């Protein structure tokens, strides 16, 4: 199961707008991706409500993981990690 740790880059954390951008990007992936805070259960990255329940703040470390050994798993993790690590509040319309 491929995994990747990433720090939340949005200055205000994963509030509604950044979480929605992240969940939409996760829904476009060819593999199922989960996200979790260390010590907590993973949630479906495609679910806006589930992502919001993480209450992730700027700088929090999150773990992304894919289920199964799909050829596109690492690319999906890399893309989503890039989003989480960026400033999704910048208004660039991602």
JSON list of N, CA and C in Angstrom, two decimals, residues 29-69:
[
{"chain": "A", "resi": 29, "resn": "UNK", "atom": "N", "xyz": [-8.94, 10.69, -9.38]},
{"chain": "A", "resi": 29, "resn": "UNK", "atom": "CA", "xyz": [-7.85, 9.71, -9.43]},
{"chain": "A", "resi": 29, "resn": "UNK", "atom": "C", "xyz": [-8.37, 8.32, -9.82]},
{"chain": "A", "resi": 30, "resn": "UNK", "atom": "N", "xyz": [-7.54, 7.53, -10.52]},
{"chain": "A", "resi": 30, "resn": "UNK", "atom": "CA", "xyz": [-7.96, 6.19, -10.93]},
{"chain": "A", "resi": 30, "resn": "UNK", "atom": "C", "xyz": [-7.87, 5.16, -9.80]},
{"chain": "A", "resi": 31, "resn": "UNK", "atom": "N", "xyz": [-7.41, 5.59, -8.62]},
{"chain": "A", "resi": 31, "resn": "UNK", "atom": "CA", "xyz": [-7.31, 4.70, -7.46]},
{"chain": "A", "resi": 31, "resn": "UNK", "atom": "C", "xyz": [-7.98, 5.38, -6.27]},
{"chain": "A", "resi": 32, "resn": "UNK", "atom": "N", "xyz": [-8.42, 4.58, -5.31]},
{"chain": "A", "resi": 32, "resn": "UNK", "atom": "CA", "xyz": [-9.02, 5.13, -4.09]},
{"chain": "A", "resi": 32, "resn": "UNK", "atom": "C", "xyz": [-7.90, 5.61, -3.18]},
{"chain": "A", "resi": 33, "resn": "UNK", "atom": "N", "xyz": [-8.04, 6.83, -2.69]},
{"chain": "A", "resi": 33, "resn": "UNK", "atom": "CA", "xyz": [-7.04, 7.42, -1.81]},
{"chain": "A", "resi": 33, "resn": "UNK", "atom": "C", "xyz": [-7.69, 7.73, -0.47]},
{"chain": "A", "resi": 34, "resn": "UNK", "atom": "N", "xyz": [-6.96, 7.43, 0.61]},
{"chain": "A", "resi": 34, "resn": "UNK", "atom": "CA", "xyz": [-7.41, 7.81, 1.94]},
{"chain": "A", "resi": 34, "resn": "UNK", "atom": "C", "xyz": [-6.43, 8.84, 2.50]},
{"chain": "A", "resi": 35, "resn": "UNK", "atom": "N", "xyz": [-6.92, 9.60, 3.48]},
{"chain": "A", "resi": 35, "resn": "UNK", "atom": "CA", "xyz": [-6.09, 10.60, 4.14]},
{"chain": "A", "resi": 35, "resn": "UNK", "atom": "C", "xyz": [-6.38, 10.50, 5.63]},
{"chain": "A", "resi": 36, "resn": "UNK", "atom": "N", "xyz": [-5.33, 10.70, 6.43]},
{"chain": "A", "resi": 36, "resn": "UNK", "atom": "CA", "xyz": [-5.55, 10.65, 7.88]},
{"chain": "A", "resi": 36, "resn": "UNK", "atom": "C", "xyz": [-4.50, 11.48, 8.60]},
{"chain": "A", "resi": 37, "resn": "UNK", "atom": "N", "xyz": [-4.88, 11.91, 9.79]},
{"chain": "A", "resi": 37, "resn": "UNK", "atom": "CA", "xyz": [-3.93, 12.50, 10.72]},
{"chain": "A", "resi": 37, "resn": "UNK", "atom": "C", "xyz": [-3.31, 11.32, 11.48]},
{"chain": "A", "resi": 38, "resn": "UNK", "atom": "N", "xyz": [-2.04, 11.41, 11.82]},
{"chain": "A", "resi": 38, "resn": "UNK", "atom": "CA", "xyz": [-1.43, 10.33, 12.60]},
{"chain": "A", "resi": 38, "resn": "UNK", "atom": "C", "xyz": [-2.24, 10.06, 13.88]},
{"chain": "A", "resi": 39, "resn": "UNK", "atom": "N", "xyz": [-2.45, 8.79, 14.15]},
{"chain": "A", "resi": 39, "resn": "UNK", "atom": "CA", "xyz": [-3.20, 8.39, 15.33]},
{"chain": "A", "resi": 39, "resn": "UNK", "atom": "C", "xyz": [-4.70, 8.34, 15.15]},
{"chain": "A", "resi": 40, "resn": "UNK", "atom": "N", "xyz": [-5.18, 8.71, 13.97]},
{"chain": "A", "resi": 40, "resn": "UNK", "atom": "CA", "xyz": [-6.63, 8.69, 13.70]},
{"chain": "A", "resi": 40, "resn": "UNK", "atom": "C", "xyz": [-6.91, 7.73, 12.55]},
{"chain": "A", "resi": 41, "resn": "UNK", "atom": "N", "xyz": [-8.16, 7.36, 12.40]},
{"chain": "A", "resi": 41, "resn": "UNK", "atom": "CA", "xyz": [-8.55, 6.47, 11.31]},
{"chain": "A", "resi": 41, "resn": "UNK", "atom": "C", "xyz": [-8.51, 7.21, 9.98]},
{"chain": "A", "resi": 42, "resn": "UNK", "atom": "N", "xyz": [-8.17, 6.51, 8.91]},
{"chain": "A", "resi": 42, "resn": "UNK", "atom": "CA", "xyz": [-8.17, 7.15, 7.59]},
{"chain": "A", "resi": 42, "resn": "UNK", "atom": "C", "xyz": [-9.59, 7.42, 7.12]},
{"chain": "A", "resi": 43, "resn": "UNK", "atom": "N", "xyz": [-9.73, 8.47, 6.29]},
{"chain": "A", "resi": 43, "resn": "UNK", "atom": "CA", "xyz": [-11.02, 8.80, 5.70]},
{"chain": "A", "resi": 43, "resn": "UNK", "atom": "C", "xyz": [-10.86, 8.82, 4.18]},
{"chain": "A", "resi": 44, "resn": "UNK", "atom": "N", "xyz": [-11.96, 8.68, 3.48]},
{"chain": "A", "resi": 44, "resn": "UNK", "atom": "CA", "xyz": [-11.97, 8.70, 2.02]},
{"chain": "A", "resi": 44, "resn": "UNK", "atom": "C", "xyz": [-11.64, 10.12, 1.55]},
{"chain": "A", "resi": 45, "resn": "UNK", "atom": "N", "xyz": [-10.57, 10.25, 0.79]},
{"chain": "A", "resi": 45, "resn": "UNK", "atom": "CA", "xyz": [-10.15, 11.58, 0.32]},
{"chain": "A", "resi": 45, "resn": "UNK", "atom": "C", "xyz": [-11.14, 12.19, -0.65]},
{"chain": "A", "resi": 46, "resn": "UNK", "atom": "N", "xyz": [-12.04, 11.39, -1.24]},
{"chain": "A", "resi": 46, "resn": "UNK", "atom": "CA", "xyz": [-13.04, 11.89, -2.19]},
{"chain": "A", "resi": 46, "resn": "UNK", "atom": "C", "xyz": [-14.21, 12.56, -1.48]},
{"chain": "A", "resi": 47, "resn": "UNK", "atom": "N", "xyz": [-14.32, 12.38, -0.19]},
{"chain": "A", "resi": 47, "resn": "UNK", "atom": "CA", "xyz": [-15.46, 12.89, 0.57]},
{"chain": "A", "resi": 47, "resn": "UNK", "atom": "C", "xyz": [-15.12, 14.22, 1.24]},
{"chain": "A", "resi": 48, "resn": "UNK", "atom": "N", "xyz": [-15.76, 15.30, 0.79]},
{"chain": "A", "resi": 48, "resn": "UNK", "atom": "CA", "xyz": [-15.53, 16.61, 1.38]},
{"chain": "A", "resi": 48, "resn": "UNK", "atom": "C", "xyz": [-15.81, 16.59, 2.88]},
{"chain": "A", "resi": 49, "resn": "UNK", "atom": "N", "xyz": [-16.93, 16.00, 3.28]},
{"chain": "A", "resi": 49, "resn": "UNK", "atom": "CA", "xyz": [-17.27, 15.98, 4.71]},
{"chain": "A", "resi": 49, "resn": "UNK", "atom": "C", "xyz": [-16.24, 15.21, 5.51]},
{"chain": "A", "resi": 50, "resn": "UNK", "atom": "N", "xyz": [-15.78, 14.08, 4.97]},
{"chain": "A", "resi": 50, "resn": "UNK", "atom": "CA", "xyz": [-14.78, 13.29, 5.68]},
{"chain": "A", "resi": 50, "resn": "UNK", "atom": "C", "xyz": [-13.47, 14.06, 5.82]},
{"chain": "A", "resi": 51, "resn": "UNK", "atom": "N", "xyz": [-13.06, 14.75, 4.76]},
{"chain": "A", "resi": 51, "resn": "UNK", "atom": "CA", "xyz": [-11.83, 15.53, 4.81]},
{"chain": "A", "resi": 51, "resn": "UNK", "atom": "C", "xyz": [-11.97, 16.66, 5.84]},
{"chain": "A", "resi": 52, "resn": "UNK", "atom": "N", "xyz": [-13.12, 17.29, 5.89]},
{"chain": "A", "resi": 52, "resn": "UNK", "atom": "CA", "xyz": [-13.34, 18.37, 6.86]},
{"chain": "A", "resi": 52, "resn": "UNK", "atom": "C", "xyz": [-13.26, 17.87, 8.30]},
{"chain": "A", "resi": 53, "resn": "UNK", "atom": "N", "xyz": [-13.67, 16.62, 8.55]},
{"chain": "A", "resi": 53, "resn": "UNK", "atom": "CA", "xyz": [-13.62, 16.08, 9.92]},
{"chain": "A", "resi": 53, "resn": "UNK", "atom": "C", "xyz": [-12.20, 15.94, 10.43]},
{"chain": "A", "resi": 54, "resn": "UNK", "atom": "N", "xyz": [-11.21, 15.99, 9.54]},
{"chain": "A", "resi": 54, "resn": "UNK", "atom": "CA", "xyz": [-9.81, 15.91, 9.99]},
{"chain": "A", "resi": 54, "resn": "UNK", "atom": "C", "xyz": [-9.40, 17.16, 10.76]},
{"chain": "A", "resi": 55, "resn": "UNK", "atom": "N", "xyz": [-10.09, 18.27, 10.51]},
{"chain": "A", "resi": 55, "resn": "UNK", "atom": "CA", "xyz": [-9.77, 19.55, 11.16]},
{"chain": "A", "resi": 55, "resn": "UNK", "atom": "C", "xyz": [-8.28, 19.84, 11.03]},
{"chain": "A", "resi": 56, "resn": "UNK", "atom": "N", "xyz": [-7.77, 19.68, 9.82]},
{"chain": "A", "resi": 56, "resn": "UNK", "atom": "CA", "xyz": [-6.34, 19.85, 9.56]},
{"chain": "A", "resi": 56, "resn": "UNK", "atom": "C", "xyz": [-5.98, 21.33, 9.48]},
{"chain": "A", "resi": 57, "resn": "UNK", "atom": "N", "xyz": [-4.98, 21.72, 10.23]},
{"chain": "A", "resi": 57, "resn": "UNK", "atom": "CA", "xyz": [-4.50, 23.11, 10.26]},
{"chain": "A", "resi": 57, "resn": "UNK", "atom": "C", "xyz": [-3.22, 23.24, 9.46]},
{"chain": "A", "resi": 58, "resn": "UNK", "atom": "N", "xyz": [-2.86, 24.48, 9.16]},
{"chain": "A", "resi": 58, "resn": "UNK", "atom": "CA", "xyz": [-1.61, 24.75, 8.46]},
{"chain": "A", "resi": 58, "resn": "UNK", "atom": "C", "xyz": [-0.44, 24.08, 9.18]},
{"chain": "A", "resi": 59, "resn": "UNK", "atom": "N", "xyz": [0.35, 23.34, 8.43]},
{"chain": "A", "resi": 59, "resn": "UNK", "atom": "CA", "xyz": [1.52, 22.67, 9.00]},
{"chain": "A", "resi": 59, "resn": "UNK", "atom": "C", "xyz": [1.26, 21.28, 9.55]},
{"chain": "A", "resi": 60, "resn": "UNK", "atom": "N", "xyz": [0.00, 20.90, 9.72]},
{"chain": "A", "resi": 60, "resn": "UNK", "atom": "CA", "xyz": [-0.30, 19.54, 10.18]},
{"chain": "A", "resi": 60, "resn": "UNK", "atom": "C", "xyz": [0.21, 18.53, 9.16]},
{"chain": "A", "resi": 61, "resn": "UNK", "atom": "N", "xyz": [0.72, 17.41, 9.64]},
{"chain": "A", "resi": 61, "resn": "UNK", "atom": "CA", "xyz": [1.15, 16.34, 8.76]},
{"chain": "A", "resi": 61, "resn": "UNK", "atom": "C", "xyz": [0.00, 15.37, 8.55]},
{"chain": "A", "resi": 62, "resn": "UNK", "atom": "N", "xyz": [-0.28, 15.08, 7.29]},
{"chain": "A", "resi": 62, "resn": "UNK", "atom": "CA", "xyz": [-1.31, 14.12, 6.93]},
{"chain": "A", "resi": 62, "resn": "UNK", "atom": "C", "xyz": [-0.67, 12.97, 6.17]},
{"chain": "A", "resi": 63, "resn": "UNK", "atom": "N", "xyz": [-1.25, 11.80, 6.29]},
{"chain": "A", "resi": 63, "resn": "UNK", "atom": "CA", "xyz": [-0.77, 10.64, 5.56]},
{"chain": "A", "resi": 63, "resn": "UNK", "atom": "C", "xyz": [-1.76, 10.29, 4.45]},
{"chain": "A", "resi": 64, "resn": "UNK", "atom": "N", "xyz": [-1.28, 10.28, 3.23]},
{"chain": "A", "resi": 64, "resn": "UNK", "atom": "CA", "xyz": [-2.08, 9.84, 2.09]},
{"chain": "A", "resi": 64, "resn": "UNK", "atom": "C", "xyz": [-1.72, 8.39, 1.81]},
{"chain": "A", "resi": 65, "resn": "UNK", "atom": "N", "xyz": [-2.70, 7.59, 1.46]},
{"chain": "A", "resi": 65, "resn": "UNK", "atom": "CA", "xyz": [-2.45, 6.19, 1.13]},
{"chain": "A", "resi": 65, "resn": "UNK", "atom": "C", "xyz": [-3.41, 5.74, 0.05]},
{"chain": "A", "resi": 66, "resn": "UNK", "atom": "N", "xyz": [-2.96, 4.78, -0.74]},
{"chain": "A", "resi": 66, "resn": "UNK", "atom": "CA", "xyz": [-3.83, 4.17, -1.73]},
{"chain": "A", "resi": 66, "resn": "UNK", "atom": "C", "xyz": [-4.04, 2.71, -1.36]},
{"chain": "A", "resi": 67, "resn": "UNK", "atom": "N", "xyz": [-5.15, 2.18, -1.79]},
{"chain": "A", "resi": 67, "resn": "UNK", "atom": "CA", "xyz": [-5.46, 0.78, -1.54]},
{"chain": "A", "resi": 67, "resn": "UNK", "atom": "C", "xyz": [-5.11, -0.02, -2.77]},
{"chain": "A", "resi": 68, "resn": "UNK", "atom": "N", "xyz": [-4.46, -1.13, -2.59]},
{"chain": "A", "resi": 68, "resn": "UNK", "atom": "CA", "xyz": [-4.09, -1.96, -3.72]},
{"chain": "A", "resi": 68, "resn": "UNK", "atom": "C", "xyz": [-2.77, -1.49, -4.32]},
{"chain": "A", "resi": 69, "resn": "UNK", "atom": "N", "xyz": [-2.34, -2.20, -5.32]},
{"chain": "A", "resi": 69, "resn": "UNK", "atom": "CA", "xyz": [-1.06, -1.91, -5.95]},
{"chain": "A", "resi": 69, "resn": "UNK", "atom": "C", "xyz": [-1.30, -1.55, -7.40]}
]
